[in-house]
Amino acid sequence: MRETFTKGMARNIYYGGAVFFFLVLIGLTVDTVKSIPKTDNRENLSEQVVAGKYLWEVNDCIGCHTLLGEGAYFAPELGNVYTRFGKSTDAIKGFIKSRPKTGIPGRRSMPQFNFTDEELEQIAQFLKYVDGIKIARDWPPNVQG
Amino acid sequence: MKYESQGIAKMYFIAAIGLFVGQILFGVTLGLQYVMGDFLFPAIPFNVARMVHTNLLIVWLLFGFMGSAYYLVPEESERELYAPWLAKLMFWVFLAAGVLTILGYLLVPYATLAEMTMNHLLPTMGREFLEQPTITKIGIVIVVLAFLFNIGMTILTGKKTVITLVLITGLIGLAVFFLFAFYVPDNLVLDKYFWWFVVHLWVEGVWELIMASLLAYVLIKVTGVDREVIEKWLYIIIAMALISGLLGTGHHFFWIGTPDYWQWVGSIFSALEPIPFFMMTLFAFNVVNKRRRDHPNKAAVLWALGTAVMAFLGAGVWGFLHTLAPVNYYTHGTQITAAHGHMAFYGAYVMVVLTMISYSMPIMRGQKAANERAQVLEMWSFWLMTVSMVFITLFLTGAGVLQVYLQRYSETPLPFMVVQDKIEIFYWLREVAGLVFLIGLLLYVYSFFAKGKEVEDIGAAVTS
Ligand code: HEM
Ligand code: HEM
Ligand SMILES: [Fe+2]
C-alpha cells in the first residue's frame, strides 16, 4: 500500500466505519421492529400458536425442515405447508400422526413423535400462523416451497 | 515458546482436533442419510446427527480460538498469562459441558433433554446452531467471560499491540452477540430477525476480526515482515469487514416478513462483503512474497495461504453467488446454501485455526517446526481435505442448481421429495468426497505422531 495511506488513516476508517454502520444497523432495527406489525401476523399469535412454537422447538423440527427458508435442507419447507395441504390443519395433523415408528425402508422418513391430540392441534395452528406471515414477493416462488 | 503459560494452548488444540474428528464422523453419517434415508433410523434421526455435526463444529472452533488466544496473547503482551490456573480450569469446564451436551443429544430424545434441563424456565432450545440446552448456554457464557477476563487482564497489564487489540475486540463481540441466543420471542419474525444477530454477526462480523488477527500474527512470525505494514493491512481489512458485514446482515431479511427495503440494503452491502476476504488473500500473498526469511515450518505457510484463498472462495465467491435478492429469491434455503456454508466455514474458520495449530504446536512440543516427514504428511492432509471440500461444494452446488430449477423455476414445479430423488447422484458424489475428507483428517491427526528427520533451523538467526 502507498506511503501516503498511513496506518493512522486505516485505523480511523475502521473506527469510524464500524461505529457509523453499527448505528445505522441499530436505526434500521428500530424501524423494522416498528413496521413488522403490518406483516408478522401477530393478531393470530394465540396461546395455542405459542404452545405450538414451543413444540416446534423442543422437537427440533428445524433440524430437518426449513421454515421460511431457514433450517435444514433434508425435508420440505414448512412455512407454506398449510397452503400446500389445501389450507387444512386436519391434513397437517393427519400427516404428523401417521408417521411409521420404524421409518420407511430405504427412504427418508419423519420420526413418530407420539403427540397428543392437543399438541397436534397446537403444531398445526403454529404452521397456519406462519403461513399467514406476509413475505416480500410472496416467497416461496411456488407452492412446492 | 517465550512464556511458559503459552503452553496451555496445547490442551485446547488437542480437544479441538478430537472434536473435529467427531464432527466429520457425523458429517459422513449425515451424507449417508441423505441417500439411504433409513440409515440409523430411528436411533439417530437426521436432525440429531445434524446438531451433533454443527455443534461440534462450533465448540471445536471455540476451543481453537481460545487456544489461539492463550498462545498468542502472552507473547504479544510480553508477559505470562494473567491466571493460567483459570485457563486450565475453564478448559475442563468447557470440555465437560460440550461432551455432556453431545451425549445428551445422542442418548435421549431432544424433547426429553429439554425437559431434563428445564428448558421451559428459559426456553432457548430448538433453533438452528443454537440447539444447546439453556444450561449449556449459560456454561458457555461463564467460560467465555472467564476467558475474556484472563486474556483482557493479560493485555491490559502488558504490551498492547494492534493484533491483540483486534483479537480482543473480536472476542468481546463474539461474547456480546451470543447473548442474543437467550432471546427467543414468540413472534417468529422477531425470533428470526434477532437469531441472525448471533449467526451472521458472528461469521460475517466479529469472527472476521479474530480470523484476520490470527492470520496477521502467523504471517509476522513466518515471514518476518515489518509490523507497520501488517498492521495497516489489518486495520483496512477489518474496516471493510464491518462496513460491509454489519448492514450485510440484511441479506437474511429478504423473506422473513421484514420490510422490503432490506432487499436493497442487504443486497448492496453484502455484495461488498467479499472485499475484506479478497484483501486477506492479497495480504497473505503479498506478505509471503516480501518475506525476510524462509521459516522452516512450510506447512504453516501453506495453511496460511490456503486460508486466505479458501475463505475468499467459500465466503466471497460462493457467498456472492446467492446474496443478491433476485437470485436469493430462488436459492434461499436450498443446497446452494449448504454448499456455501461448507466452504465458507472450512475456508475461513477451520483453516485459520489449523494455521495457528500448525504454527504453534511444534513450538509447544519443543521444536521450531515439525520434522520433515511430519510436514509432508501434514501438507498431504491439507490437500486432501481442501480438495475434497472443493468437491463437496461443487457437488452440492450441482444439486442446488437442479433443485432450484426443478422445484422453483420450471413451468411445472415438482414436490421437494420428488426433486431430492432426482438429484440423488450428487449426494452420492458428495458422500465420496466426504470420505476422502475424513481420510485427509485422519492423516492430519497421524502427522502429529510421524517420526522423521528434524528440520534444519534456518530461521534460528532471526529469533522472534
Ligand atoms: C470441516 C468440514 C465441514 C464443515 C466446516 C461443515 C459445516 C457444516 C455446516 C455449517 C452445516 C450447516 C449447513 C447449513 O446450514 O447451511 C453442515 C451441515 C451438513 N454437513 Fe457439514 N461440514 C463439514 C464436513 C462435512 C462432511 C465431510 C460431510 C459429509 C459428507 C458433511 C455433511 C453435512 C450434511 C449432510 C449437512 C446437513 C445439510 C442439511 O441440512 O441438509 N459435512 N455442515
Ligand atoms: C466466513 C464467512 C461466512 C460463513 C462461515 C458463512 C456461513 C453461512 C452459513 C452456515 C449459512 C447458512 C445459514 C443457515 O443455516 O440458514 C449462510 C447463509 C448465507 N450466506 Fe454466508 N457465510 C459467510 C460469508 C458470507 C458472505 C461474505 C456472503 C456474501 C457475499 C454470504 C452470503 C450468504 C447468504 C446470502 C446466505 C443465505 C442463504 C439462503 O438464503 O439460504 N455469506 N452463510
Ligand atoms: Fe450472512
XYZ file of C-alpha atoms and ligand atoms in Angstrom:
696
model
C 0.000 0.000 0.000
C 1.096 3.580 -0.689
C 3.134 5.543 1.797
C 0.570 8.333 1.674
C -2.011 5.963 3.065
C -0.895 5.660 6.643
C -1.747 3.237 9.389
C -3.475 6.047 11.227
C -5.833 6.612 8.322
C -6.616 2.912 8.133
C -7.361 2.894 11.840
C -9.671 5.869 11.571
C -11.626 4.251 8.754
C -12.006 1.188 10.936
C -13.279 3.025 13.988
C -15.382 5.499 12.053
C -16.856 2.899 9.718
C -17.613 0.407 12.443
C -19.346 2.919 14.694
C -21.272 4.547 11.874
C -22.614 1.355 10.341
C -23.357 -0.148 13.710
C -25.526 2.867 14.480
C -27.257 2.552 11.118
C -27.937 -1.127 11.850
C -29.499 -0.160 15.179
C -31.576 2.516 13.463
C -32.876 0.131 10.835
C -33.561 -2.448 13.530
C -35.729 0.026 15.424
C -37.573 0.829 12.219
C -38.019 -2.857 11.395
C -39.381 -3.671 14.830
C -41.811 -0.764 14.448
C -43.020 -1.760 10.996
C -43.408 -5.519 11.283
C -46.820 -5.447 12.980
C -48.074 -4.877 9.417
C -46.675 -8.195 8.228
C -45.924 -10.533 11.107
C -49.454 -11.888 11.616
C -49.314 -11.086 15.318
C -53.093 -10.837 15.517
C -53.172 -14.624 15.165
C -50.462 -15.267 17.725
C -52.793 -17.136 20.078
C -51.815 -19.161 23.124
C -52.248 -22.256 21.018
C -49.783 -20.928 18.439
C -47.251 -20.064 21.128
C -47.541 -23.591 22.529
C -47.126 -24.934 19.009
C -43.962 -22.918 18.525
C -42.588 -24.375 21.738
C -43.291 -27.893 20.481
C -41.654 -26.994 17.176
C -38.560 -26.028 19.127
C -38.264 -28.813 21.662
C -38.631 -31.426 18.953
C -36.000 -29.745 16.781
C -38.162 -29.770 13.658
C -35.722 -27.200 12.223
C -33.079 -29.959 12.221
C -34.678 -31.484 9.101
C -37.015 -28.828 7.680
C -36.675 -25.230 6.591
C -39.138 -22.668 7.944
C -39.278 -19.571 5.755
C -36.163 -20.919 4.072
C -34.041 -21.284 7.191
C -33.078 -24.530 8.835
C -32.016 -27.852 7.358
C -32.477 -28.924 3.753
C -33.341 -32.573 4.327
C -37.116 -32.243 4.346
C -39.698 -29.892 2.793
C -40.227 -26.199 3.540
C -42.984 -25.776 6.132
C -43.610 -22.030 6.045
C -46.283 -22.636 3.402
C -47.293 -26.203 4.257
C -50.742 -25.032 5.311
C -51.359 -23.769 1.789
C -49.721 -26.823 0.221
C -52.014 -29.114 2.212
C -55.102 -27.373 0.897
C -55.459 -24.957 3.838
C -56.353 -27.833 6.118
C -54.972 -28.204 9.628
C -56.523 -31.667 9.675
C -54.308 -32.735 6.788
C -51.241 -31.499 8.669
C -52.272 -33.324 11.814
C -53.033 -36.477 9.867
C -49.605 -36.439 8.285
C -47.679 -35.972 11.533
C -49.786 -38.605 13.280
C -49.340 -41.277 10.640
C -45.519 -41.442 10.535
C -44.394 -45.074 10.948
C -42.398 -45.754 14.123
C -39.549 -47.570 12.459
C -39.398 -45.469 9.327
C -39.792 -46.411 5.681
C -37.253 -48.950 4.375
C -34.565 -47.258 2.285
C -36.190 -43.832 2.415
C -36.055 -40.644 4.448
C -38.836 -40.581 6.960
C -40.097 -38.341 9.694
C -39.985 -39.704 13.254
C -43.168 -40.620 15.100
C -43.363 -38.055 17.890
C -46.426 -39.513 19.673
C -48.071 -36.120 20.112
C -51.389 -35.891 21.940
C -54.380 -34.534 20.006
C -53.995 -31.234 21.816
C -50.333 -30.984 20.846
C -51.109 -31.864 17.234
C -53.623 -29.043 17.136
C -51.064 -26.621 18.580
C -48.438 -27.505 15.989
C -50.926 -27.275 13.151
C -52.084 -23.864 14.407
C -48.472 -22.714 14.621
C -47.856 -23.714 10.992
C -51.056 -21.977 9.960
C -49.883 -18.814 11.711
C -46.510 -18.961 9.953
C -48.261 -19.335 6.608
C -50.128 -16.110 7.395
C -46.957 -14.012 7.733
C -46.754 -11.580 4.797
C -43.488 -12.174 2.976
C -41.975 -9.885 0.352
C -42.765 -11.067 -3.190
C -44.843 -13.851 -1.616
C -41.804 -16.069 -1.178
C -41.549 -19.058 -1.773
C -41.833 -18.845 -5.557
C -44.499 -21.545 -5.704
C -46.469 -23.886 -3.504
C -43.752 -26.576 -3.550
C -41.695 -24.322 -1.261
C 7.921 -20.641 23.327
C 8.810 -17.495 25.189
C 6.343 -17.734 28.038
C 5.505 -20.924 29.844
C 1.786 -20.171 30.051
C 1.505 -20.175 26.261
C 1.718 -23.945 26.569
C -1.857 -24.020 27.882
C -2.925 -23.704 24.264
C -1.849 -27.290 23.676
C -4.705 -28.882 25.606
C -7.192 -26.614 23.857
C -5.832 -27.595 20.466
C -5.858 -31.312 21.244
C -9.503 -31.073 22.316
C -10.287 -29.068 19.189
C -8.809 -31.712 16.904
C -10.566 -34.519 18.763
C -13.947 -32.841 18.419
C -13.177 -32.053 14.776
C -12.861 -35.796 14.120
C -16.243 -36.281 15.800
C -17.771 -33.535 13.667
C -16.632 -35.186 10.446
C -17.766 -38.659 11.517
C -21.237 -37.213 11.914
C -20.819 -35.327 8.645
C -20.359 -38.539 6.688
C -23.263 -40.051 8.641
C -25.486 -37.180 7.515
C -24.263 -37.562 3.965
C -25.246 -41.226 4.029
C -28.655 -40.437 5.486
C -29.253 -38.177 2.506
C -29.064 -41.160 0.171
C -30.041 -44.024 2.490
C -32.886 -42.406 4.356
C -33.307 -45.204 6.886
C -29.651 -45.316 7.929
C -29.565 -45.396 11.760
C -33.289 -44.531 11.884
C -34.885 -44.162 14.392
C -31.878 -44.497 16.735
C -30.097 -41.389 15.421
C -32.506 -39.382 13.273
C -31.083 -36.842 10.809
C -31.822 -33.832 12.992
C -29.875 -35.310 15.902
C -26.869 -36.191 13.745
C -27.039 -32.703 12.257
C -26.941 -30.892 15.561
C -24.060 -33.058 16.689
C -22.224 -32.160 13.451
C -22.836 -28.416 13.639
C -22.483 -28.038 17.404
C -19.221 -29.958 17.441
C -18.035 -27.588 14.729
C -18.870 -24.526 16.789
C -17.470 -25.946 20.010
C -14.174 -27.043 18.486
C -13.762 -23.722 16.697
C -14.278 -22.003 20.057
C -11.644 -24.296 21.577
C -9.427 -23.325 18.667
C -9.999 -19.584 19.125
C -9.387 -19.794 22.872
C -6.266 -21.896 22.429
C -5.012 -19.455 19.813
C -5.591 -16.524 22.123
C -3.845 -18.249 25.035
C -0.861 -18.904 22.813
C -0.721 -15.530 21.109
C -1.614 -13.037 23.815
C 1.214 -13.722 26.312
C 3.799 -13.486 23.557
C 2.375 -10.281 22.124
C 1.851 -8.773 25.570
C 5.323 -9.843 26.657
C 4.193 -11.322 29.942
C 2.817 -14.566 31.328
C -0.904 -15.174 31.150
C -2.738 -13.348 33.953
C -4.228 -16.508 35.519
C -3.019 -19.780 33.996
C -4.967 -21.820 36.552
C -8.201 -20.227 35.394
C -7.469 -21.126 31.784
C -6.846 -24.743 32.793
C -9.961 -24.895 34.937
C -12.136 -23.429 32.196
C -10.763 -25.961 29.754
C -12.217 -28.792 31.793
C -15.489 -26.969 32.420
C -15.920 -26.326 28.703
C -14.943 -29.842 27.703
C -17.332 -31.361 30.230
C -20.169 -29.074 29.109
C -19.510 -29.880 25.471
C -19.238 -33.637 25.893
C -22.282 -33.861 28.176
C -24.354 -31.851 25.729
C -23.394 -34.063 22.787
C -24.121 -37.171 24.847
C -27.459 -35.643 25.757
C -28.321 -35.232 22.080
C -27.365 -38.808 21.329
C -28.736 -40.650 24.333
C -32.183 -39.173 24.925
C -34.826 -37.751 22.593
C -34.366 -33.996 22.203
C -37.738 -33.232 23.823
C -36.700 -35.292 26.841
C -33.405 -33.414 27.015
C -35.401 -30.181 27.011
C -37.453 -31.443 29.927
C -34.459 -32.770 31.869
C -32.663 -29.451 31.550
C -35.788 -27.462 32.445
C -35.884 -25.624 29.165
C -39.331 -24.202 29.975
C -37.821 -21.930 32.652
C -35.907 -20.029 29.973
C -36.682 -21.559 26.587
C -33.733 -21.252 24.223
C -33.553 -24.700 22.630
C -34.502 -25.804 19.149
C -33.076 -23.096 16.929
C -30.541 -23.931 14.260
C -26.937 -23.935 15.582
C -28.230 -22.822 18.998
C -29.750 -26.177 19.963
C -27.764 -26.427 23.219
C -29.775 -26.732 26.432
C -30.113 -23.396 28.228
C -27.829 -24.614 30.987
C -25.106 -25.328 28.448
C -25.535 -21.858 27.003
C -25.097 -20.405 30.468
C -21.984 -22.563 30.839
C -20.631 -21.196 27.581
C -21.181 -17.644 28.818
C -19.316 -18.364 32.052
C -16.389 -19.977 30.237
C -16.173 -17.163 27.726
C -16.342 -14.484 30.437
C -13.561 -16.147 32.412
C -11.566 -16.435 29.214
C -12.106 -12.788 28.298
C -11.154 -11.690 31.796
C -7.940 -13.691 31.627
C -6.958 -12.522 28.174
C -8.126 -8.986 28.861
C -6.074 -8.634 32.052
C -3.023 -10.016 30.283
C -3.389 -7.438 27.553
C -4.183 -4.558 29.906
C -1.192 -5.196 32.130
C 1.155 -5.970 29.261
C 2.274 -4.510 25.985
C -0.634 -3.666 23.694
C -0.277 -4.445 20.025
C -2.696 -3.921 17.177
C -3.037 -7.685 16.860
C -4.118 -8.197 20.454
C -6.472 -5.225 20.340
C -8.189 -6.504 17.209
C -8.329 -10.020 18.624
C -9.898 -8.950 21.895
C -12.407 -6.739 20.099
C -13.465 -9.736 18.023
C -13.675 -11.969 21.074
C -15.728 -9.456 23.050
C -18.027 -9.146 20.054
C -18.374 -12.918 19.994
C -19.488 -12.901 23.619
C -21.835 -9.932 23.263
C -23.659 -11.227 20.194
C -24.009 -14.675 21.736
C -26.348 -13.102 24.281
C -28.999 -12.917 21.550
C -29.142 -16.710 21.848
C -31.142 -16.132 25.032
C -33.779 -14.031 23.307
C -36.446 -16.271 21.815
C -39.636 -14.251 21.297
C -42.928 -15.972 20.451
C -43.243 -13.799 17.378
C -41.488 -15.781 14.641
C -40.444 -12.749 12.614
C -38.690 -11.172 15.585
C -37.251 -14.541 16.549
C -35.671 -14.973 13.123
C -34.529 -11.361 12.889
C -32.524 -11.488 16.090
C -31.318 -15.063 15.580
C -29.144 -13.636 12.812
C -27.532 -11.269 15.316
C -25.753 -14.344 16.586
C -25.195 -16.252 13.375
C -24.475 -13.570 10.791
C -22.783 -11.053 13.065
C -20.508 -13.847 14.188
C -19.301 -15.278 10.896
C -19.556 -12.122 8.806
C -18.628 -9.712 11.546
C -16.654 -10.238 14.714
C -15.167 -13.609 13.757
C -13.533 -11.908 10.799
C -11.642 -9.763 13.295
C -10.472 -12.873 15.094
C -9.508 -14.510 11.829
C -7.621 -11.507 10.472
C -5.650 -11.037 13.680
C -4.653 -14.716 13.899
C -3.609 -14.696 10.273
C -1.620 -11.499 10.760
C 0.151 -12.966 13.774
C 1.207 -16.147 11.982
C 2.298 -14.157 8.940
C 4.518 -11.914 11.058
C 6.069 -14.978 12.623
C 6.730 -16.966 9.481
C 7.787 -14.112 7.186
C 9.454 -11.603 9.483
C 7.757 -8.771 7.606
C 7.574 -5.411 9.363
C 4.708 -4.943 11.785
C 3.829 -1.486 10.464
C 2.924 -2.946 7.081
C 0.937 -5.779 8.566
C -0.971 -3.559 10.967
C -2.055 -1.240 8.198
C -3.450 -4.191 6.256
C -5.143 -5.500 9.366
C -6.971 -2.240 10.016
C -8.184 -1.845 6.478
C -9.347 -5.472 6.272
C -11.384 -5.297 9.437
C -12.701 -1.878 8.483
C -14.088 -3.338 5.266
C -15.389 -6.387 7.122
C -17.547 -4.284 9.431
C -18.519 -1.636 6.892
C -19.909 -4.342 4.591
C -20.871 -7.010 7.111
C -22.968 -5.054 9.603
C -25.614 -3.937 7.115
C -24.875 -7.069 5.079
C -26.983 -8.826 7.722
C -29.825 -7.603 5.540
C -29.255 -10.477 3.101
C -31.081 -12.626 5.644
C -34.018 -10.241 5.915
C -35.401 -10.679 2.413
C -38.073 -13.333 3.016
C -38.881 -13.492 6.717
C -41.622 -10.890 6.963
C -39.321 -7.863 7.369
C -39.671 -4.593 5.389
C -38.929 -4.543 1.674
C -36.039 -2.057 1.919
C -33.886 -4.870 3.249
C -33.762 -6.265 -0.257
C -31.801 -3.175 -1.300
C -29.756 -2.677 1.837
C -28.947 -6.365 2.176
C -28.059 -6.861 -1.473
C -25.834 -3.803 -1.743
C -23.878 -4.181 1.464
C -23.493 -7.940 1.344
C -22.255 -7.609 -2.227
C -19.331 -5.714 -0.666
C -18.602 -8.494 1.819
C -16.199 -10.362 -0.491
C -13.875 -7.320 -0.379
C -12.317 -7.974 3.038
C -11.858 -11.637 2.119
C -10.209 -10.664 -1.141
C -7.959 -8.273 0.745
C -6.943 -11.073 3.082
C -5.825 -13.068 0.048
C -3.829 -10.138 -1.328
C -2.412 -9.508 2.111
C -1.266 -13.092 2.680
C 0.399 -13.474 -0.712
C 1.939 -10.022 -0.571
C 3.467 -10.610 2.818
C 4.751 -14.068 1.937
C 6.335 -12.698 -1.240
C 8.066 -9.978 0.755
C 9.273 -12.420 3.401
C 12.560 -11.693 5.077
C 13.242 -15.317 5.929
C 12.243 -18.823 4.970
C 10.657 -20.269 8.025
C 11.312 -23.994 8.437
C 7.605 -24.579 9.098
C 6.481 -24.867 5.480
C 3.207 -26.460 6.480
C 2.160 -23.393 8.476
C 2.850 -21.123 5.500
C 0.766 -23.412 3.302
C -2.133 -23.303 5.769
C -1.930 -19.514 5.998
C -2.046 -19.051 2.232
C -4.702 -21.748 1.929
C -6.905 -19.992 4.487
C -6.776 -16.757 2.562
C -7.667 -18.401 -0.745
C -10.362 -20.744 0.536
C -12.034 -18.101 2.685
C -12.296 -15.890 -0.353
C -13.729 -18.715 -2.456
C -16.175 -20.008 0.156
C -17.325 -16.766 1.735
C -16.543 -14.300 -1.037
C -17.363 -16.125 -4.256
C -19.940 -18.657 -3.055
C -21.467 -16.033 -0.782
C -21.812 -13.518 -3.589
C -23.339 -16.197 -5.806
C -26.640 -16.149 -3.885
C -26.588 -12.879 -1.975
C -28.461 -10.569 -4.356
C -32.177 -10.557 -3.569
C -33.376 -11.538 -7.076
C -31.076 -14.584 -7.004
C -31.716 -15.414 -3.377
C -35.440 -15.459 -4.146
C -34.786 -18.762 -5.913
C -31.840 -20.166 -3.964
C -32.912 -19.349 -0.396
C -32.734 -22.448 1.782
C -31.547 -24.884 -0.878
C -28.432 -26.997 -1.380
C -26.767 -23.816 -2.676
C -26.895 -22.549 0.889
C -25.367 -25.793 2.155
C -22.602 -25.601 -0.468
C -21.679 -22.083 0.606
C -21.964 -22.886 4.326
C -19.466 -25.714 3.992
C -16.781 -23.967 2.017
C -17.050 -20.728 3.965
C -16.803 -22.357 7.390
C -13.994 -24.611 6.278
C -12.072 -21.998 4.321
C -12.253 -19.254 6.886
C -12.557 -20.619 10.391
C -11.494 -24.245 10.234
C -8.420 -23.336 8.243
C -7.376 -20.351 10.326
C -7.469 -22.477 13.468
C -5.465 -25.194 11.724
C -2.988 -22.489 10.664
C -2.482 -21.444 14.281
C -2.149 -25.074 15.359
C 0.311 -25.792 12.582
C 2.484 -22.861 13.572
C 2.353 -23.202 17.355
C 2.080 -26.908 18.067
C 5.694 -27.770 17.089
C 6.937 -24.883 19.237
C 4.921 -26.081 22.201
C 6.453 -29.500 21.641
C 9.923 -28.006 21.821
C 10.742 -27.665 18.129
C 10.770 -24.740 15.765
C 8.925 -26.820 13.182
C 7.783 -30.419 12.864
C 10.142 -32.934 11.288
C 10.270 -33.227 7.514
C 8.130 -36.312 7.180
C 5.504 -34.947 9.556
C 5.346 -31.770 7.497
C 4.986 -33.671 4.257
C 2.132 -35.695 5.748
C 0.510 -32.566 7.126
C 0.700 -30.933 3.704
C -0.845 -34.038 2.140
C -3.679 -33.788 4.627
C -4.052 -30.117 3.727
C -4.550 -31.020 0.070
C -6.806 -33.989 0.736
C -9.109 -32.018 2.981
C -9.076 -28.852 0.925
C -9.599 -30.501 -2.452
C -12.361 -32.737 -1.127
C -14.055 -29.678 0.384
C -13.909 -28.045 -3.053
C -15.615 -31.116 -4.472
C -18.219 -31.243 -1.700
C -19.009 -27.651 -2.574
C -19.170 -28.307 -6.313
C -21.434 -31.359 -5.918
C -23.771 -29.511 -3.582
C -23.837 -26.597 -5.998
C -24.790 -29.015 -8.768
C -27.524 -30.449 -6.588
C -28.641 -26.935 -5.705
C -28.859 -25.660 -9.259
C -31.018 -28.624 -10.265
C -33.116 -28.313 -7.141
C -33.789 -24.654 -7.827
C -34.724 -25.387 -11.413
C -36.953 -28.391 -10.785
C -38.635 -27.169 -7.624
C -38.793 -23.412 -8.055
C -38.057 -22.228 -11.562
C -39.505 -24.590 -14.156
C -43.019 -24.288 -15.581
C -44.167 -27.337 -13.643
C -42.518 -27.216 -10.217
C -42.069 -30.631 -8.623
C -42.536 -31.514 -4.945
C -39.462 -31.358 -2.700
C -39.108 -35.101 -2.132
C -39.505 -35.890 -5.830
C -36.713 -33.462 -6.626
C -34.498 -34.974 -3.930
C -34.773 -38.345 -5.656
C -33.832 -36.869 -8.999
C -30.649 -35.255 -7.724
C -29.521 -38.252 -5.692
C -26.376 -38.809 -7.764
C -24.902 -35.537 -6.481
C -25.472 -36.647 -2.921
C -23.620 -39.903 -3.588
C -20.711 -37.969 -5.048
C -20.721 -35.627 -2.045
C -20.544 -38.645 0.230
C -17.483 -39.966 -1.612
C -15.790 -36.577 -1.318
C -16.733 -36.548 2.371
C -14.999 -39.881 2.907
C -11.849 -38.510 1.273
C -12.107 -35.553 3.646
C -12.242 -37.982 6.557
C -9.144 -39.794 5.269
C -7.368 -36.442 4.998
C -8.335 -35.614 8.558
C -7.083 -38.943 9.901
C -3.811 -38.366 8.074
C -3.671 -34.936 9.694
C -4.019 -36.488 13.139
C -1.380 -39.085 12.270
C 1.078 -36.383 11.151
C 1.497 -35.295 14.775
C 2.972 -38.691 15.608
C 5.098 -39.196 12.496
C 8.828 -39.560 13.084
C 11.431 -38.309 10.634
C 14.484 -36.178 10.020
C 14.450 -32.999 12.070
C 14.419 -29.823 10.017
C 17.441 -27.596 9.980
C 16.730 -24.456 11.833
C 17.272 -21.962 9.040
C 15.390 -19.232 10.826
C 17.317 -19.573 14.081
C 19.411 -16.488 13.383
C 16.334 -14.291 13.452
C 14.568 -15.073 16.675
C 11.194 -13.534 17.197
C -14.666 -29.124 8.017
C -15.582 -29.638 7.346
C -17.039 -29.340 7.496
C -17.641 -28.198 7.936
C -16.972 -26.932 8.373
C -19.062 -28.423 7.916
C -20.023 -27.492 8.293
C -21.376 -27.662 8.214
C -22.351 -26.649 8.458
C -22.046 -25.215 8.840
C -23.581 -27.180 8.268
C -24.894 -26.447 8.338
C -25.185 -26.102 6.896
C -26.107 -25.015 6.643
O -26.964 -24.678 7.453
O -26.000 -24.456 5.526
C -23.395 -28.544 7.878
C -24.390 -29.412 7.559
C -24.191 -30.632 6.952
N -22.953 -31.220 6.719
Fe -21.136 -30.461 7.114
N -19.307 -29.685 7.463
C -18.094 -30.260 7.174
C -17.880 -31.505 6.652
C -18.879 -32.330 6.218
C -18.662 -33.581 5.586
C -17.317 -34.204 5.313
C -19.901 -34.078 5.284
C -20.324 -35.353 4.615
C -20.031 -35.903 3.589
C -20.881 -33.127 5.741
C -22.243 -33.287 5.601
C -23.197 -32.394 6.033
C -24.618 -32.561 5.842
C -25.299 -33.707 5.099
C -25.237 -31.465 6.436
C -26.734 -31.193 6.541
C -27.224 -30.313 5.452
C -28.729 -30.185 5.571
O -29.212 -29.537 6.468
O -29.453 -30.746 4.745
N -20.230 -32.063 6.314
N -22.035 -28.822 7.861
C -16.611 -16.919 6.585
C -17.685 -16.309 6.368
C -19.008 -16.968 6.162
C -19.513 -18.108 6.722
C -18.860 -19.039 7.714
C -20.848 -18.278 6.188
C -21.700 -19.309 6.524
C -23.030 -19.384 6.176
C -23.964 -20.393 6.611
C -23.640 -21.576 7.509
C -25.173 -20.092 6.076
C -26.460 -20.860 6.279
C -27.197 -20.350 7.438
C -28.447 -21.143 7.658
O -28.344 -22.273 8.088
O -29.553 -20.657 7.362
C -25.004 -18.888 5.297
C -26.012 -18.258 4.591
C -25.798 -17.229 3.696
N -24.593 -16.611 3.430
Fe -22.848 -16.960 4.342
N -21.116 -17.256 5.319
C -20.006 -16.449 5.268
C -19.843 -15.330 4.487
C -20.748 -14.882 3.551
C -20.537 -13.795 2.636
C -19.259 -12.966 2.564
C -21.673 -13.667 1.903
C -22.000 -12.705 0.795
C -21.201 -12.208 -0.050
C -22.608 -14.668 2.372
C -23.893 -14.832 1.905
C -24.823 -15.679 2.452
C -26.224 -15.681 2.102
C -26.912 -14.805 1.076
C -26.834 -16.655 2.894
C -28.320 -17.034 2.917
C -28.584 -18.219 2.065
C -30.049 -18.519 1.977
O -30.817 -17.610 1.658
O -30.419 -19.662 2.192
N -22.016 -15.389 3.361
N -23.681 -18.480 5.358
Fe -24.859 -13.652 6.325
